[in-house]
PDB file of C-alpha atoms in Angstrom:
ATOM      1  CA  MET T  89     -14.333 -25.535   8.241  1.00  0.00           C
ATOM      2  CA  THR T  90     -13.450 -21.807   8.107  1.00  0.00           C
ATOM      3  CA  SER T  91     -10.764 -20.176   6.017  1.00  0.00           C
ATOM      4  CA  PRO T  92      -7.651 -18.619   7.605  1.00  0.00           C
ATOM      5  CA  ASP T  93      -9.180 -15.197   6.899  1.00  0.00           C
ATOM      6  CA  GLU T  94     -12.338 -16.167   8.714  1.00  0.00           C
ATOM      7  CA  GLN T  95     -10.467 -17.625  11.649  1.00  0.00           C
ATOM      8  CA  ALA T  96      -8.333 -14.440  11.893  1.00  0.00           C
ATOM      9  CA  MET T  97     -11.499 -12.313  11.783  1.00  0.00           C
ATOM     10  CA  LEU T  98     -12.869 -14.286  14.756  1.00  0.00           C
ATOM     11  CA  ARG T  99      -9.744 -13.302  16.713  1.00  0.00           C
ATOM     12  CA  ALA T 100     -10.029  -9.711  15.567  1.00  0.00           C
ATOM     13  CA  LEU T 101     -13.659  -9.646  16.714  1.00  0.00           C
ATOM     14  CA  VAL T 102     -12.490 -10.847  20.196  1.00  0.00           C
ATOM     15  CA  LEU T 103      -9.938  -8.029  20.235  1.00  0.00           C
ATOM     16  CA  ALA T 104     -12.720  -5.570  19.264  1.00  0.00           C
ATOM     17  CA  GLU T 105     -14.831  -6.833  22.144  1.00  0.00           C
ATOM     18  CA  GLU T 106     -11.885  -6.186  24.447  1.00  0.00           C
ATOM     19  CA  ALA T 107     -11.550  -2.693  23.088  1.00  0.00           C
ATOM     20  CA  ALA T 108     -15.239  -2.030  23.741  1.00  0.00           C
ATOM     21  CA  ALA T 109     -14.913  -3.343  27.337  1.00  0.00           C
ATOM     22  CA  ALA T 110     -12.115  -0.862  27.833  1.00  0.00           C
ATOM     23  CA  GLY T 111     -14.230   2.024  26.554  1.00  0.00           C
ATOM     24  CA  GLU T 112     -12.439   2.148  23.177  1.00  0.00           C
ATOM     25  CA  ILE T 113     -14.160   2.051  19.807  1.00  0.00           C
ATOM     26  CA  PRO T 114     -14.501  -1.724  19.115  1.00  0.00           C
ATOM     27  CA  VAL T 115     -11.966  -2.401  16.417  1.00  0.00           C
ATOM     28  CA  GLY T 116      -9.560  -5.377  16.471  1.00  0.00           C
ATOM     29  CA  ALA T 117      -6.882  -6.378  13.936  1.00  0.00           C
ATOM     30  CA  VAL T 118      -4.429  -9.246  13.394  1.00  0.00           C
ATOM     31  CA  VAL T 119      -1.524  -9.672  10.937  1.00  0.00           C
ATOM     32  CA  LEU T 120      -1.097 -13.126   9.356  1.00  0.00           C
ATOM     33  CA  ASP T 121       2.164 -14.437   7.908  1.00  0.00           C
ATOM     34  CA  ASP T 122       2.146 -16.213   4.568  1.00  0.00           C
ATOM     35  CA  ALA T 123       1.383 -19.509   6.314  1.00  0.00           C
ATOM     36  CA  GLY T 124      -1.747 -18.036   7.947  1.00  0.00           C
ATOM     37  CA  ARG T 125      -0.274 -17.764  11.501  1.00  0.00           C
ATOM     38  CA  ILE T 126      -0.971 -14.632  13.583  1.00  0.00           C
ATOM     39  CA  ILE T 127       2.297 -12.726  14.147  1.00  0.00           C
ATOM     40  CA  GLY T 128       0.749  -9.494  15.408  1.00  0.00           C
ATOM     41  CA  GLU T 129      -2.494  -8.297  16.898  1.00  0.00           C
ATOM     42  CA  GLY T 130      -3.993  -5.148  18.192  1.00  0.00           C
ATOM     43  CA  ARG T 131      -7.131  -3.345  19.211  1.00  0.00           C
ATOM     44  CA  ASN T 132      -8.000   0.355  19.478  1.00  0.00           C
ATOM     45  CA  ASN T 133      -6.322   1.882  22.453  1.00  0.00           C
ATOM     46  CA  ARG T 134      -6.366   5.674  21.853  1.00  0.00           C
ATOM     47  CA  GLU T 135      -8.235   6.508  25.022  1.00  0.00           C
ATOM     48  CA  GLU T 136      -6.063   4.238  27.153  1.00  0.00           C
ATOM     49  CA  THR T 137      -2.689   5.416  25.726  1.00  0.00           C
ATOM     50  CA  HIS T 138      -3.678   8.977  24.749  1.00  0.00           C
ATOM     51  CA  ASP T 139      -2.053   8.179  21.414  1.00  0.00           C
ATOM     52  CA  PRO T 140      -3.847   9.467  18.308  1.00  0.00           C
ATOM     53  CA  THR T 141      -2.235   6.667  16.298  1.00  0.00           C
ATOM     54  CA  GLY T 142      -3.626   3.942  18.686  1.00  0.00           C
ATOM     55  CA  HIS T 143      -5.765   2.271  16.073  1.00  0.00           C
ATOM     56  CA  ALA T 144      -5.994  -1.491  15.930  1.00  0.00           C
ATOM     57  CA  GLU T 145      -4.257  -1.717  12.565  1.00  0.00           C
ATOM     58  CA  VAL T 146      -1.235   0.341  13.677  1.00  0.00           C
ATOM     59  CA  VAL T 147      -0.930  -1.571  16.878  1.00  0.00           C
ATOM     60  CA  ALA T 148      -1.026  -4.917  15.072  1.00  0.00           C
ATOM     61  CA  LEU T 149       1.443  -3.719  12.388  1.00  0.00           C
ATOM     62  CA  ARG T 150       3.911  -2.639  15.115  1.00  0.00           C
ATOM     63  CA  GLU T 151       3.617  -6.013  16.839  1.00  0.00           C
ATOM     64  CA  ALA T 152       4.071  -7.921  13.635  1.00  0.00           C
ATOM     65  CA  ALA T 153       7.089  -5.904  12.597  1.00  0.00           C
ATOM     66  CA  ALA T 154       8.683  -6.320  15.998  1.00  0.00           C
ATOM     67  CA  SER T 155       7.990 -10.029  15.838  1.00  0.00           C
ATOM     68  CA  LEU T 156       9.651 -10.298  12.441  1.00  0.00           C
ATOM     69  CA  GLY T 157      12.492  -7.822  13.127  1.00  0.00           C
ATOM     70  CA  SER T 158      11.512  -6.053   9.943  1.00  0.00           C
ATOM     71  CA  TRP T 159       9.063  -3.263   8.913  1.00  0.00           C
ATOM     72  CA  ASN T 160       8.459  -5.054   5.509  1.00  0.00           C
ATOM     73  CA  LEU T 161       5.391  -7.194   5.728  1.00  0.00           C
ATOM     74  CA  GLU T 162       4.998  -7.721   1.950  1.00  0.00           C
ATOM     75  CA  SER T 163       3.768 -11.324   2.005  1.00  0.00           C
ATOM     76  CA  HIS T 164       1.396 -10.743   4.969  1.00  0.00           C
ATOM     77  CA  THR T 165      -2.278 -10.126   5.464  1.00  0.00           C
ATOM     78  CA  LEU T 166      -3.971  -7.675   7.747  1.00  0.00           C
ATOM     79  CA  VAL T 167      -7.404  -8.678   8.999  1.00  0.00           C
ATOM     80  CA  VAL T 168      -9.394  -5.960  10.720  1.00  0.00           C
ATOM     81  CA  THR T 169     -12.983  -5.592  11.876  1.00  0.00           C
ATOM     82  CA  LEU T 170     -13.543  -2.201  10.295  1.00  0.00           C
ATOM     83  CA  GLU T 171     -12.457  -0.723   6.928  1.00  0.00           C
ATOM     84  CA  PRO T 172      -9.185   1.138   7.560  1.00  0.00           C
ATOM     85  CA  CYS T 173      -9.083   4.939   7.755  1.00  0.00           C
ATOM     86  CA  VAL T 174      -6.702   7.102   5.742  1.00  0.00           C
ATOM     87  CA  MET T 175      -4.031   7.076   8.423  1.00  0.00           C
ATOM     88  CA  CYS T 176      -4.166   3.294   8.736  1.00  0.00           C
ATOM     89  CA  ALA T 177      -4.251   2.834   4.918  1.00  0.00           C
ATOM     90  CA  GLY T 178      -1.016   4.890   4.810  1.00  0.00           C
ATOM     91  CA  ALA T 179       0.602   2.737   7.508  1.00  0.00           C
ATOM     92  CA  ILE T 180      -0.557  -0.475   5.713  1.00  0.00           C
ATOM     93  CA  LEU T 181       1.080   0.736   2.490  1.00  0.00           C
ATOM     94  CA  GLN T 182       4.200   1.774   4.271  1.00  0.00           C
ATOM     95  CA  ALA T 183       4.469  -1.737   5.720  1.00  0.00           C
ATOM     96  CA  ARG T 184       3.974  -3.226   2.289  1.00  0.00           C
ATOM     97  CA  ILE T 185       1.081  -5.400   3.460  1.00  0.00           C
ATOM     98  CA  GLY T 186      -0.031  -7.507   0.500  1.00  0.00           C
ATOM     99  CA  ARG T 187      -3.632  -8.173   1.499  1.00  0.00           C
ATOM    100  CA  VAL T 188      -6.189  -6.410   3.661  1.00  0.00           C
ATOM    101  CA  VAL T 189      -9.314  -8.221   4.810  1.00  0.00           C
ATOM    102  CA  PHE T 190     -11.927  -6.236   6.751  1.00  0.00           C
ATOM    103  CA  GLY T 191     -15.421  -6.667   8.187  1.00  0.00           C
ATOM    104  CA  ALA T 192     -17.539  -3.603   8.382  1.00  0.00           C
ATOM    105  CA  TRP T 193     -17.508  -0.829   5.735  1.00  0.00           C
ATOM    106  CA  ASP T 194     -16.930   2.687   7.034  1.00  0.00           C
ATOM    107  CA  ALA T 195     -18.953   5.115   4.796  1.00  0.00           C
ATOM    108  CA  LYS T 196     -17.773   8.098   6.810  1.00  0.00           C
ATOM    109  CA  ALA T 197     -14.004   7.531   6.827  1.00  0.00           C
ATOM    110  CA  GLY T 198     -13.128   4.324   5.026  1.00  0.00           C
ATOM    111  CA  ALA T 199     -10.014   4.331   2.808  1.00  0.00           C
ATOM    112  CA  ALA T 200     -10.393   0.938   1.252  1.00  0.00           C
ATOM    113  CA  GLY T 201     -13.255   1.606  -1.082  1.00  0.00           C
ATOM    114  CA  SER T 202     -15.972   3.466   0.772  1.00  0.00           C
ATOM    115  CA  MET T 203     -14.987   7.167   1.095  1.00  0.00           C
ATOM    116  CA  TYR T 204     -11.483   6.808  -0.458  1.00  0.00           C
ATOM    117  CA  ASP T 205      -9.598   3.867  -2.029  1.00  0.00           C
ATOM    118  CA  VAL T 206      -6.072   4.666  -0.876  1.00  0.00           C
ATOM    119  CA  LEU T 207      -5.086   0.946  -0.620  1.00  0.00           C
ATOM    120  CA  ARG T 208      -5.745   0.444  -4.411  1.00  0.00           C
ATOM    121  CA  ASP T 209      -4.766   3.837  -5.699  1.00  0.00           C
ATOM    122  CA  ARG T 210      -2.813   3.322  -8.949  1.00  0.00           C
ATOM    123  CA  ARG T 211      -0.987   6.704  -8.442  1.00  0.00           C
ATOM    124  CA  LEU T 212       0.825   5.201  -5.462  1.00  0.00           C
ATOM    125  CA  PRO T 213       3.931   3.080  -5.738  1.00  0.00           C
ATOM    126  CA  TYR T 214       2.481   0.183  -3.796  1.00  0.00           C
ATOM    127  CA  ARG T 215      -1.065  -1.258  -3.542  1.00  0.00           C
ATOM    128  CA  ALA T 216      -2.752  -3.974  -1.542  1.00  0.00           C
ATOM    129  CA  GLU T 217      -5.354  -6.509  -2.459  1.00  0.00           C
ATOM    130  CA  VAL T 218      -8.588  -5.632  -0.533  1.00  0.00           C
ATOM    131  CA  ILE T 219     -11.352  -8.022   0.507  1.00  0.00           C
ATOM    132  CA  GLY T 220     -14.259  -6.329   2.364  1.00  0.00           C
ATOM    133  CA  GLY T 221     -17.312  -7.578   4.145  1.00  0.00           C
ATOM    134  CA  VAL T 222     -15.889 -10.728   5.851  1.00  0.00           C
ATOM    135  CA  ALA T 223     -18.007 -11.270   9.020  1.00  0.00           C
ATOM    136  CA  GLU T 224     -19.539  -7.881   8.198  1.00  0.00           C
ATOM    137  CA  ASP T 225     -22.717  -8.483  10.299  1.00  0.00           C
ATOM    138  CA  ALA T 226     -20.832  -9.315  13.456  1.00  0.00           C
ATOM    139  CA  ALA T 227     -18.373  -6.385  13.035  1.00  0.00           C
ATOM    140  CA  THR T 228     -21.140  -3.952  12.282  1.00  0.00           C
ATOM    141  CA  ALA T 229     -23.194  -5.155  15.284  1.00  0.00           C
ATOM    142  CA  LEU T 230     -20.268  -4.528  17.690  1.00  0.00           C
ATOM    143  CA  LEU T 231     -19.947  -0.939  16.430  1.00  0.00           C
ATOM    144  CA  ARG T 232     -23.662  -0.288  16.400  1.00  0.00           C
ATOM    145  CA  ASP T 233     -24.140  -1.592  19.935  1.00  0.00           C
ATOM    146  CA  PHE T 234     -21.066   0.340  21.201  1.00  0.00           C
ATOM    147  CA  PHE T 235     -22.369   3.695  19.853  1.00  0.00           C
ATOM    148  CA  ALA T 236     -25.989   2.987  20.897  1.00  0.00           C
ATOM    149  CA  GLN T 237     -24.781   2.645  24.464  1.00  0.00           C
ATOM    150  CA  ARG T 238     -22.912   5.931  24.225  1.00  0.00           C
ATOM    151  CA  ARG T 239     -25.919   7.972  23.012  1.00  0.00           C
TER     152      ARG T 239
END
C-alpha cells in the first residue's frame, strides 16, 4: 500500500512523462486537498505556451485555485517531481500551500533546500512544510534521460 503522497507522485511522474513527450522539461505536479484528492495538476508547458511561468507547479496551482474558487490553498499539499525553483516557491507561498513534497533535488536552482530555502525562510510571513526525495530515483531518471537525449 502506498501513501497519498506516493500515489500523487506517481501521477506527477506520468505528467512529467507527458511533458517530455511534448518536448518540455519533464516536470509534473499535482495539488492534493486535505483528504488526499487531486484537485489540480500540471506539467511544464513553457515551450508549448511561450509562457515563462509555465512551470508544472504554477499550472497545478492555477487549476487547484480555479477548482476551489479560491487562491488560498492553506490546507493543501503540492506534490512535484522536481524541487521547486525560486519563482515556483514564491507562487507556492502566495497560495499558502501547507506542504510541499518533491522528488528530485535541484542543486542548480532549487528553492526548497538545495540552492535556497525559500519555502522555509523564517524571514517570510508564511512557510511550508517540505518533504524531499519522494520517488527521487524515478524523477531523477526522467530528467537525466531527457537531457541525455538533448545533448
